[in-house]
CSV table of C-alpha atoms in Angstrom, one decimal:
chain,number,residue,atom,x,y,z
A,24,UNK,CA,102.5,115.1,129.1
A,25,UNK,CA,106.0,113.2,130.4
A,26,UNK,CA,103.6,110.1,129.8
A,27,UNK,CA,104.0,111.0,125.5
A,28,UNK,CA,107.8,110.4,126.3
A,29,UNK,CA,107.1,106.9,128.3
A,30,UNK,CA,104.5,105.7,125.1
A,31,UNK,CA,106.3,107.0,121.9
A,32,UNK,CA,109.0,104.2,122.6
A,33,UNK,CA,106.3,101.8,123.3
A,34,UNK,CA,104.3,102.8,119.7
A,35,UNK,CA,108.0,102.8,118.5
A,36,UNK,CA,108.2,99.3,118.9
A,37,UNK,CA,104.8,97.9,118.1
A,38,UNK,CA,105.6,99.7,114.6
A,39,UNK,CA,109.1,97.8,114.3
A,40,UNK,CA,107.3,94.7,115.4
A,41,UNK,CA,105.3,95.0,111.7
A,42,UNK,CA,107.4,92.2,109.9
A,43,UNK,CA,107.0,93.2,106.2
A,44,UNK,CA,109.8,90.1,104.9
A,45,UNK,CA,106.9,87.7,106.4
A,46,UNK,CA,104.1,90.7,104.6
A,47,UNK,CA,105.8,90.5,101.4
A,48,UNK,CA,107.2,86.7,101.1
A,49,UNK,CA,103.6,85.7,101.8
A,50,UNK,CA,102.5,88.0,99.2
A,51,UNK,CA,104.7,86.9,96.2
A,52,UNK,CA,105.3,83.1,96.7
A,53,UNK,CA,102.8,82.5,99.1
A,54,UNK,CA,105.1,81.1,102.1
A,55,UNK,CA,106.3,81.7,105.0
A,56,UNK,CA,110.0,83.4,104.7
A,57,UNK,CA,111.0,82.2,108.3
A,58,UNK,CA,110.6,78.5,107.2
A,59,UNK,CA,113.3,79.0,104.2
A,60,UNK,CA,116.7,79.6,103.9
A,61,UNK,CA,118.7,81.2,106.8
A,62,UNK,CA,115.0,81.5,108.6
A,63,UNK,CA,115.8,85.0,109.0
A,64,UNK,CA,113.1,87.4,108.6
A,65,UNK,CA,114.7,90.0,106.7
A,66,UNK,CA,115.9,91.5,103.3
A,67,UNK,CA,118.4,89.2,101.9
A,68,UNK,CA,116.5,85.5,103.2
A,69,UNK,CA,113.5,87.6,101.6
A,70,UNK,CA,116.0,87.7,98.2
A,71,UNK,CA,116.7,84.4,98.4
A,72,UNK,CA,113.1,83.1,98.8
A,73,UNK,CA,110.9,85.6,97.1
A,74,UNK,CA,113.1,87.3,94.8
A,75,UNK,CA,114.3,90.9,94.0
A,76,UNK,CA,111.0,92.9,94.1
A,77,UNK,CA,110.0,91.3,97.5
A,78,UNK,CA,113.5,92.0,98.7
A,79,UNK,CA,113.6,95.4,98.0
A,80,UNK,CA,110.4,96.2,99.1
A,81,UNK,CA,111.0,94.5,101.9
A,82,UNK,CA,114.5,96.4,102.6
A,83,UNK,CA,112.5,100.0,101.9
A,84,UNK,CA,109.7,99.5,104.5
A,85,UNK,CA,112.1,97.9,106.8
A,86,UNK,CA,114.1,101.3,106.7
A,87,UNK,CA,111.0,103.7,106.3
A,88,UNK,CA,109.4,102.4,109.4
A,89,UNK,CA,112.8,103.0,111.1
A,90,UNK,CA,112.9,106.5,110.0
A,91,UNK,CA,109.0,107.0,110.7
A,92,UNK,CA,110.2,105.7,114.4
A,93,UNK,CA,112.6,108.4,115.1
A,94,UNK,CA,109.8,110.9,113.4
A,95,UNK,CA,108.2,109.5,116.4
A,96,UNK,CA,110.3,110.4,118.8
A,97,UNK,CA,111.5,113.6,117.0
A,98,UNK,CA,107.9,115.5,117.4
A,99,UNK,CA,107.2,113.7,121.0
A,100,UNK,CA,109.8,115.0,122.5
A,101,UNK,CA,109.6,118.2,121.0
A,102,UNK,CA,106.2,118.5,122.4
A,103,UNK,CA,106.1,117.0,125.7
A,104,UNK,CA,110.1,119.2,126.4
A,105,UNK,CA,110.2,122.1,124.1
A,106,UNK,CA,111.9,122.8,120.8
A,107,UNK,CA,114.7,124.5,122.5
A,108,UNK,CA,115.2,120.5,124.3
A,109,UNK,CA,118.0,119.8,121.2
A,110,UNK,CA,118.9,117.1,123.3
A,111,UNK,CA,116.7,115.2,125.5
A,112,UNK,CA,115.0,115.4,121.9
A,113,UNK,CA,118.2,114.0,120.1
A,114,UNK,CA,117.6,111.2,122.5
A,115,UNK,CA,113.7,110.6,122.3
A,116,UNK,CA,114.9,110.0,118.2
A,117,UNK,CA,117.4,107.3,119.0
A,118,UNK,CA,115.7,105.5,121.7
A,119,UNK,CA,112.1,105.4,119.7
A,120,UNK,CA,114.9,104.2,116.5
A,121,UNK,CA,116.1,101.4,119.2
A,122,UNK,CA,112.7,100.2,120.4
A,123,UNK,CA,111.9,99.8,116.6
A,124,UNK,CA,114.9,97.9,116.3
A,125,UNK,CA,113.8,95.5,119.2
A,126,UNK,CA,110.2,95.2,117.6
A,127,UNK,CA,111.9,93.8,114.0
A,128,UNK,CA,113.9,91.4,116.2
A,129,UNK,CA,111.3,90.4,118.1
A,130,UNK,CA,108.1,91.1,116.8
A,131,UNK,CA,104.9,90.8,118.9
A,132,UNK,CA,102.3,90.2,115.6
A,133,UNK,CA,104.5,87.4,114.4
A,134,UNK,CA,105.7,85.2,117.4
A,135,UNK,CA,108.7,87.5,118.7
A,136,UNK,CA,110.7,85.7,115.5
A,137,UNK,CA,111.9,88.6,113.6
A,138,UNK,CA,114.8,89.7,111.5
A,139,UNK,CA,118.4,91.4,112.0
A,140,UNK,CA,117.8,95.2,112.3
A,141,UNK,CA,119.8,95.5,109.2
A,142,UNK,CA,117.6,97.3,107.2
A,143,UNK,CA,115.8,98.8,110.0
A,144,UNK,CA,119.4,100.6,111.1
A,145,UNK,CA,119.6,102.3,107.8
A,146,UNK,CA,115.8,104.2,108.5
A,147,UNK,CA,117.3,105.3,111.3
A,148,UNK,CA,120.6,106.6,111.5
A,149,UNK,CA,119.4,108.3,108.1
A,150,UNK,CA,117.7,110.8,110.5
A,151,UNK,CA,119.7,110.0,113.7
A,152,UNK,CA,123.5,111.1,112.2
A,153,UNK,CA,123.1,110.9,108.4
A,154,UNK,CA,127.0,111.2,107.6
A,155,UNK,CA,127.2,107.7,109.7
A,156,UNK,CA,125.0,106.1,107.1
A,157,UNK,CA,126.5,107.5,104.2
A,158,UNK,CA,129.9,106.1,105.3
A,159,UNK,CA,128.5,102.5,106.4
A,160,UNK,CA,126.7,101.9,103.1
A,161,UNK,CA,130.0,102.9,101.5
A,162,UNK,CA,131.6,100.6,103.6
A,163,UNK,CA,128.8,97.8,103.1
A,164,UNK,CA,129.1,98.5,99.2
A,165,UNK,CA,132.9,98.3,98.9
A,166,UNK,CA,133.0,95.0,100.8
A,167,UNK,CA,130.1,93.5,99.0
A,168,UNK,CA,131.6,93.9,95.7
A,169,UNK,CA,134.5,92.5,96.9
A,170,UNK,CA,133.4,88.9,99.4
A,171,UNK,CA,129.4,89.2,98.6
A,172,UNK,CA,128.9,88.1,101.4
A,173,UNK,CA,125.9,89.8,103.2
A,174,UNK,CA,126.8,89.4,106.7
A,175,UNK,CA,130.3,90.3,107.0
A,176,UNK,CA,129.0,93.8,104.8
A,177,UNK,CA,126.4,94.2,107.5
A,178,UNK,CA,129.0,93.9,110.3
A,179,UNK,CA,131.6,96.4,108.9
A,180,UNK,CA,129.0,98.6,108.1
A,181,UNK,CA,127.4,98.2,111.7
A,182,UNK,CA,131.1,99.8,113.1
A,183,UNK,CA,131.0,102.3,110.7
A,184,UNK,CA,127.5,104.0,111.7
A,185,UNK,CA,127.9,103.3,115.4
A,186,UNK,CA,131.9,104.6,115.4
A,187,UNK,CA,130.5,107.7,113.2
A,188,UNK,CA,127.2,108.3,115.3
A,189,UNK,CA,129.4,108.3,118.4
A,190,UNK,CA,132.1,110.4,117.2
A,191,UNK,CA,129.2,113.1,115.4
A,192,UNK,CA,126.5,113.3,118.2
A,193,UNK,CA,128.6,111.3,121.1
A,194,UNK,CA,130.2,114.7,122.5
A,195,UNK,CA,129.2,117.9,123.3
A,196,UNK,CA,130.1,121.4,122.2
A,197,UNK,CA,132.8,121.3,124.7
A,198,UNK,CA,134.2,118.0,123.9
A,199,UNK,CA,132.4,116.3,126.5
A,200,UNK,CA,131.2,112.9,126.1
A,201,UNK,CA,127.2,112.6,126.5
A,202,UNK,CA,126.7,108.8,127.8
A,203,UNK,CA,123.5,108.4,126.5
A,204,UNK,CA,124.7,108.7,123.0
A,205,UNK,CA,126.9,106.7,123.1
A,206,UNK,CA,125.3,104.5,125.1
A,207,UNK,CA,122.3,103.9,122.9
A,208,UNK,CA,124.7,104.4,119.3
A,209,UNK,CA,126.4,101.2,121.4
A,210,UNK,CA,123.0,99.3,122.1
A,211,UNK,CA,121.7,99.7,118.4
A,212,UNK,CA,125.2,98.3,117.4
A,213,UNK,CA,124.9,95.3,119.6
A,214,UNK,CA,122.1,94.1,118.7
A,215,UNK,CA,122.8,93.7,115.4
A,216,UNK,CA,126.0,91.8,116.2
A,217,UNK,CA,124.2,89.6,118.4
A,218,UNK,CA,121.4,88.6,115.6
A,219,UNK,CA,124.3,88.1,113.3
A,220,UNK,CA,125.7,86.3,115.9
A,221,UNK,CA,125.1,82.4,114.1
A,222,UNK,CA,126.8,84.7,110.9
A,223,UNK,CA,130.1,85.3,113.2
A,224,UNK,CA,130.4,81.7,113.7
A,225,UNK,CA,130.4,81.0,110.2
A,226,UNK,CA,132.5,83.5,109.6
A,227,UNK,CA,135.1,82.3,111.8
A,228,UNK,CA,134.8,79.0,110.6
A,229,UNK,CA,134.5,80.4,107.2
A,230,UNK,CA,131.3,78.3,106.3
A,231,UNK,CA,129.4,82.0,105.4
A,232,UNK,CA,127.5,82.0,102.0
A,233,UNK,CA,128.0,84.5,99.7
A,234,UNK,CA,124.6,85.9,98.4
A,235,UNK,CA,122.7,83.9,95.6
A,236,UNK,CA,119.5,85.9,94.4
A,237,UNK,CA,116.5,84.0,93.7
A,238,UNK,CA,115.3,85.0,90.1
């Protein structure tokens, strides 16, 4: 049984490891989307290459799978611990929703070259703490209008859901903090800063695109 809890992590990231920007770029223009633009595989190289219908589909199968990954982990640990485990299976859904955020960055079917967890994110804090992803893609929206630029969107939004996912499911009934919360809320927020990480260096140097969509 405790083996369920060891293996839904590992399934958890053989699904994220599914790369649909290289599934969907090869489908409509017939190329690879890691040998264009950014070489980022994920939603907005995917605009840029392949155009809007392989972007979104691309950004909606990139978040499905992340929610399907904490479904995962949801009904695993539900079985293997009991229903009345609210926690232990609070944190089988955020560390299946991590492994599937290592998978899409590094992908086992397509060379461990994978995209920025973006997308992926959205899937699953959706399930994880959905009043964290509410506020980030208001926070994503607002700054988009105003810089378009993708990456520094990405970023803000990435505080927003891990400050809100901390601050929602990070503590307790009592007020106490439970560490592996926040500690995972933390590692889901990290890496995505550090595959934007080439991004922040533009940033700084303020050499960032803003984004142009392939019609």
């Amino acid at each position: 049984m405790i083996a369920l809890a060891v293996i839904a992590p590992v399934v958890s990231y053989l699904v994220g490891s599914i790369s649909f920007a290289v599934i969907f770029t090869k489908l409509f223009s017939k190329t690879d989307v890691r040998d264009h633009g950014s070489g980022n595989a994920g939603t907005t190289n995917v605009l840029r290459v392949a155009g809007k219908t392989a972007g979104l589909l691309t950004f909606l199968c990139d978040a499905l799978k992340g929610a399907l990954c904490v479904l995962i982990g949801m009904f695993v640990y539900r079985f293997v611990f009991g229903a009345e485990a609210t926690a232990i299976i609070m944190y089988g859904e955020y560390l299946c929703g991590i492994a599937c955020m290592v998978g899409h960055a590094f992908p086992v079917w397509f060379g461990f070259k994978g995209g920025k967890c973006a997308a992926t994110s959205v899937g699953i804090f959706a399930l994880c703490c959905p009043i964290a992803i509410v506020v980030g893609l208001a926070g994503y929206l607002i700054n988009m209008l105003v810089t378009r630029i993708v990456s520094l969107s990405t970023l803000i939004a990435t505080v927003l859901v891990v400050g809100f996912s901390i601050g929602i499911n990070g503590f307790d009934a009592n007020g106490y903090p439970d560490f592996i919360v926040i500690g995972l809320s933390l590692i889901g927020g990290i890496i995505v800063f550090w595959r934007h990480k080439d991004n922040i260096l533009r940033l700084v140097k303020g050499e960032e695109k803003k984004l142009k969509i392939k019609k």
